[in-house]
Amino acid sequence: DAKTTQPPSMDCAEGRAANLPCNHSTISGNEYVYWYRQIHSQGPQYIIHGLKNNETNEMASLIITEDRKSSTLILPHATLRDTAVYYCIVRPTTFSGGGADGLTFGKGTHLIIQP
Amino acid sequence: GAVVSQHPSRVICKSGTSVKIECRSLDFQATTMFWYRQFPKQSLMLMATSNEGSKATYEQGVEKDKFLINHASLTLSTLTVTSAHPEDSSFYICSARDGGWHQETQYFGPGTRLLVL
């Protein structure tokens, strides 16, 4: 079972910031928070990941609460092309070389950007 | 950087035939590759993990004799669906873990849509 909880869907107006929440209350100290998105009929696209500190890259910002039990992905200026299913995933920081290294996808949040 | 390709992007085959899907890491060496399957309106499900030069590790419920995985080089993994049946119709997606600089992250291919008639 997925270790994260996300709202099933969200709407956001084009040009506004999209804030996608994720709860991961059972996260352990050696697990990253990863965000991917999947545009219809394509493979997932890596967005960003973090451990404790907030992170920012050219696509998005990731805000992780101090207790690490939840996080928010921020798309600062959403465009129509950002319409996709967004997945929040927790994953161990070390690799075992086996199936435990694979990602467990939940249902994600279907973000719809409205023109 | 970190580009993963898959070939073919779409394949239609007759029931009972075998289909091979290739997954390549184009600009990095992938020590580990993963194969996922996604049925309509569902999330991705991990099928198997393959490390270069060793046998793949299959998830519970995935038949290793039906889904043959070969990871013969650091840039290529193949998934062969043997004796395909209509229930094998799905979206097959591979991912690769960079063994070098960005080794923490998995990068996904664009997926292969398989339709078995």
GROMACS .gro file of C-alpha atoms in nm:
model
  232
    1ASP     CA    1   0.000   0.000   0.000
    2ALA     CA    2   0.108   0.354  -0.070
    3LYS     CA    3   0.250   0.537   0.231
    4THR     CA    4   0.115   0.872   0.123
    5THR     CA    5  -0.227   1.038   0.108
    6GLN     CA    6  -0.320   1.293  -0.155
    7PRO     CA    7  -0.648   1.458  -0.257
    8PRO     CA    8  -0.787   1.284  -0.566
    9SER     CA    9  -0.826   1.602  -0.768
   10MET     CA   10  -0.761   1.975  -0.767
   11ASP     CA   11  -0.833   2.267  -0.996
   12CYS     CA   12  -0.611   2.568  -1.044
   13ALA     CA   13  -0.640   2.872  -1.268
   14GLU     CA   14  -0.377   2.921  -1.534
   15GLY     CA   15  -0.103   3.158  -1.420
   16ARG     CA   16  -0.171   3.101  -1.052
   17ALA     CA   17   0.037   2.895  -0.814
   18ALA     CA   18  -0.073   2.534  -0.774
   19ASN     CA   19  -0.019   2.393  -0.426
   20LEU     CA   20  -0.047   2.016  -0.402
   21PRO     CA   21  -0.053   1.866  -0.052
   22CYS     CA   22   0.068   1.524   0.056
   23ASN     CA   23   0.047   1.349   0.391
   24HIS     CA   24   0.314   1.096   0.482
   25SER     CA   25   0.267   1.067   0.857
   26THR     CA   26   0.451   0.733   0.884
   27ILE     CA   27   0.764   0.850   0.703
   28SER     CA   28   1.089   0.740   0.864
   29GLY     CA   29   1.406   0.939   0.903
   30ASN     CA   30   1.579   0.760   0.616
   31GLU     CA   31   1.310   0.815   0.354
   32TYR     CA   32   1.297   1.077   0.084
   33VAL     CA   33   0.984   1.250  -0.040
   34TYR     CA   34   0.966   1.231  -0.419
   35TRP     CA   35   0.724   1.395  -0.660
   36TYR     CA   36   0.652   1.272  -1.010
   37ARG     CA   37   0.380   1.363  -1.254
   38GLN     CA   38   0.219   1.169  -1.534
   39ILE     CA   39   0.065   1.342  -1.828
   40HIS     CA   40  -0.197   1.133  -2.004
   41SER     CA   41  -0.053   0.831  -2.188
   42GLN     CA   42   0.307   0.915  -2.101
   43GLY     CA   43   0.562   0.782  -1.856
   44PRO     CA   44   0.602   0.958  -1.522
   45GLN     CA   45   0.824   1.265  -1.515
   46TYR     CA   46   1.051   1.335  -1.221
   47ILE     CA   47   0.982   1.674  -1.062
   48ILE     CA   48   1.170   1.711  -0.735
   49HIS     CA   49   1.266   1.533  -0.416
   50GLY     CA   50   1.378   1.621  -0.066
   51LEU     CA   51   1.470   1.480   0.271
   52LYS     CA   52   1.437   1.750   0.535
   53ASN     CA   53   1.498   2.087   0.379
   54ASN     CA   54   1.282   2.273   0.133
   55GLU     CA   55   1.395   2.232  -0.224
   56THR     CA   56   1.352   2.434  -0.541
   57ASN     CA   57   1.436   2.365  -0.902
   58GLU     CA   58   1.332   2.498  -1.240
   59MET     CA   59   1.003   2.309  -1.228
   60ALA     CA   60   0.876   2.344  -0.874
   61SER     CA   61   0.935   2.398  -0.505
   62LEU     CA   62   0.896   2.138  -0.234
   63ILE     CA   63   0.805   2.243   0.116
   64ILE     CA   64   0.846   1.976   0.385
   65THR     CA   65   0.707   2.038   0.733
   66GLU     CA   66   0.947   2.032   1.024
   67ASP     CA   67   0.807   1.703   1.153
   68ARG     CA   68   0.829   1.564   0.796
   69LYS     CA   69   0.477   1.427   0.817
   70SER     CA   70   0.351   1.627   0.524
   71SER     CA   71   0.474   1.824   0.227
   72THR     CA   72   0.350   2.059  -0.043
   73LEU     CA   73   0.453   2.074  -0.404
   74ILE     CA   74   0.429   2.421  -0.548
   75LEU     CA   75   0.408   2.497  -0.920
   76PRO     CA   76   0.462   2.873  -0.912
   77HIS     CA   77   0.289   2.972  -1.236
   78ALA     CA   78   0.071   2.689  -1.360
   79THR     CA   79   0.012   2.648  -1.733
   80LEU     CA   80  -0.228   2.425  -1.923
   81ARG     CA   81   0.059   2.183  -1.985
   82ASP     CA   82   0.082   2.121  -1.612
   83THR     CA   83  -0.246   1.930  -1.621
   84ALA     CA   84  -0.147   1.582  -1.506
   85VAL     CA   85  -0.166   1.329  -1.224
   86TYR     CA   86   0.086   1.419  -0.954
   87TYR     CA   87   0.231   1.144  -0.736
   88CYS     CA   88   0.390   1.195  -0.396
   89ILE     CA   89   0.609   0.896  -0.305
   90VAL     CA   90   0.832   0.814  -0.011
   91ARG     CA   91   1.140   0.605  -0.075
   92PRO     CA   92   1.438   0.488   0.134
   93THR     CA   93   1.758   0.684   0.096
   94THR     CA   94   1.963   0.368   0.046
   95PHE     CA   95   1.921   0.100  -0.219
   96SER     CA   96   1.898  -0.270  -0.149
   97GLY     CA   97   1.944  -0.382  -0.509
   98GLY     CA   98   1.608  -0.557  -0.517
   99GLY     CA   99   1.239  -0.491  -0.548
  100ALA     CA  100   1.234  -0.269  -0.243
  101ASP     CA  101   1.408  -0.008  -0.456
  102GLY     CA  102   1.103   0.022  -0.680
  103LEU     CA  103   0.856   0.304  -0.634
  104THR     CA  104   0.510   0.249  -0.484
  105PHE     CA  105   0.257   0.466  -0.662
  106GLY     CA  106  -0.067   0.565  -0.496
  107LYS     CA  107  -0.361   0.718  -0.681
  108GLY     CA  108  -0.207   1.065  -0.691
  109THR     CA  109  -0.378   1.401  -0.742
  110HIS     CA  110  -0.531   1.483  -1.077
  111LEU     CA  111  -0.445   1.850  -1.122
  112ILE     CA  112  -0.653   2.031  -1.379
  113ILE     CA  113  -0.537   2.375  -1.490
  114GLN     CA  114  -0.828   2.588  -1.602
  115PRO     CA  115  -0.778   2.852  -1.872
  116GLY     CA  116   2.023   1.467  -1.914
  117ALA     CA  117   1.873   1.150  -1.762
  118VAL     CA  118   1.675   1.042  -2.068
  119VAL     CA  119   1.520   0.698  -2.095
  120SER     CA  120   1.374   0.569  -2.420
  121GLN     CA  121   1.147   0.277  -2.498
  122HIS     CA  122   1.080   0.094  -2.820
  123PRO     CA  123   0.829   0.035  -2.959
  124SER     CA  124   0.590   0.300  -2.832
  125ARG     CA  125   0.290   0.096  -2.939
  126VAL     CA  126   0.246  -0.265  -3.048
  127ILE     CA  127  -0.048  -0.477  -3.152
  128CYS     CA  128  -0.004  -0.852  -3.164
  129LYS     CA  129  -0.206  -1.169  -3.193
  130SER     CA  130  -0.278  -1.388  -2.894
  131GLY     CA  131  -0.005  -1.649  -2.842
  132THR     CA  132   0.278  -1.448  -2.990
  133SER     CA  133   0.573  -1.295  -2.805
  134VAL     CA  134   0.655  -0.928  -2.786
  135LYS     CA  135   0.987  -0.768  -2.692
  136ILE     CA  136   1.008  -0.419  -2.544
  137GLU     CA  137   1.339  -0.235  -2.518
  138CYS     CA  138   1.435   0.018  -2.255
  139ARG     CA  139   1.747   0.229  -2.299
  140SER     CA  140   1.919   0.488  -2.085
  141LEU     CA  141   2.053   0.736  -2.339
  142ASP     CA  142   2.291   0.957  -2.144
  143PHE     CA  143   2.376   0.764  -1.830
  144GLN     CA  144   2.465   0.417  -1.715
  145ALA     CA  145   2.178   0.244  -1.540
  146THR     CA  146   2.292  -0.004  -1.281
  147THR     CA  147   1.930  -0.087  -1.204
  148MET     CA  148   1.624  -0.084  -1.425
  149PHE     CA  149   1.264  -0.136  -1.326
  150TRP     CA  150   0.959  -0.252  -1.518
  151TYR     CA  151   0.610  -0.129  -1.431
  152ARG     CA  152   0.267  -0.202  -1.571
  153GLN     CA  153  -0.032   0.031  -1.572
  154PHE     CA  154  -0.388  -0.076  -1.649
  155PRO     CA  155  -0.647   0.184  -1.750
  156LYS     CA  156  -0.744   0.425  -1.472
  157GLN     CA  157  -0.497   0.260  -1.232
  158SER     CA  158  -0.159   0.352  -1.093
  159LEU     CA  159   0.172   0.205  -1.197
  160MET     CA  160   0.254  -0.132  -1.043
  161LEU     CA  161   0.610  -0.257  -1.014
  162MET     CA  162   0.661  -0.584  -1.199
  163ALA     CA  163   1.032  -0.651  -1.161
  164THR     CA  164   1.371  -0.508  -1.082
  165SER     CA  165   1.678  -0.591  -1.285
  166ASN     CA  166   2.042  -0.526  -1.207
  167GLU     CA  167   2.295  -0.535  -1.487
  168GLY     CA  168   2.444  -0.877  -1.527
  169SER     CA  169   2.219  -1.057  -1.281
  170LYS     CA  170   1.876  -1.217  -1.275
  171ALA     CA  171   1.572  -1.000  -1.232
  172THR     CA  172   1.374  -0.988  -0.910
  173TYR     CA  173   1.002  -1.027  -0.969
  174GLU     CA  174   0.719  -0.892  -0.757
  175GLN     CA  175   0.468  -1.129  -0.607
  176GLY     CA  176   0.215  -1.244  -0.861
  177VAL     CA  177   0.429  -1.166  -1.167
  178GLU     CA  178   0.521  -1.479  -1.363
  179LYS     CA  179   0.892  -1.480  -1.437
  180ASP     CA  180   0.852  -1.734  -1.717
  181LYS     CA  181   0.596  -1.516  -1.889
  182PHE     CA  182   0.772  -1.181  -1.850
  183LEU     CA  183   1.134  -1.242  -1.942
  184ILE     CA  184   1.374  -0.965  -1.847
  185ASN     CA  185   1.728  -0.927  -1.972
  186HIS     CA  186   1.962  -0.651  -1.854
  187ALA     CA  187   2.272  -0.734  -2.051
  188SER     CA  188   2.435  -0.392  -2.049
  189LEU     CA  189   2.436  -0.074  -1.843
  190THR     CA  190   2.218   0.101  -2.099
  191LEU     CA  191   1.972  -0.164  -2.215
  192SER     CA  192   1.704  -0.380  -2.056
  193THR     CA  193   1.446  -0.581  -2.245
  194LEU     CA  194   1.109  -0.717  -2.139
  195THR     CA  195   0.966  -1.002  -2.343
  196VAL     CA  196   0.602  -1.089  -2.297
  197THR     CA  197   0.582  -1.454  -2.399
  198SER     CA  198   0.266  -1.616  -2.531
  199ALA     CA  199   0.076  -1.292  -2.489
  200HIS     CA  200  -0.295  -1.301  -2.411
  201PRO     CA  201  -0.558  -1.024  -2.418
  202GLU     CA  202  -0.529  -0.980  -2.040
  203ASP     CA  203  -0.164  -0.880  -2.092
  204SER     CA  204  -0.281  -0.572  -2.279
  205SER     CA  205  -0.150  -0.281  -2.077
  206PHE     CA  206   0.087   0.017  -2.066
  207TYR     CA  207   0.438  -0.105  -1.987
  208ILE     CA  208   0.682   0.151  -1.850
  209CYS     CA  209   1.046   0.113  -1.761
  210SER     CA  210   1.258   0.327  -1.536
  211ALA     CA  211   1.630   0.345  -1.480
  212ARG     CA  212   1.840   0.445  -1.185
  213ASP     CA  213   2.150   0.643  -1.263
  214GLY     CA  214   2.453   0.466  -1.120
  215GLY     CA  215   2.647   0.786  -1.115
  216TRP     CA  216   2.580   1.145  -1.024
  217HIS     CA  217   2.202   1.134  -0.987
  218GLN     CA  218   2.188   0.784  -0.846
  219GLU     CA  219   1.911   0.864  -0.602
  220THR     CA  220   1.649   0.916  -0.869
  221GLN     CA  221   1.462   0.691  -1.110
  222TYR     CA  222   1.390   0.827  -1.455
  223PHE     CA  223   1.105   0.683  -1.658
  224GLY     CA  224   1.067   0.596  -2.022
  225PRO     CA  225   0.770   0.712  -2.229
  226GLY     CA  226   0.597   0.375  -2.205
  227THR     CA  227   0.488   0.105  -2.449
  228ARG     CA  228   0.122   0.038  -2.509
  229LEU     CA  229   0.058  -0.329  -2.579
  230LEU     CA  230  -0.267  -0.451  -2.729
  231VAL     CA  231  -0.314  -0.826  -2.764
  232LEU     CA  232  -0.595  -0.933  -2.993
   0.00000   0.00000   0.00000
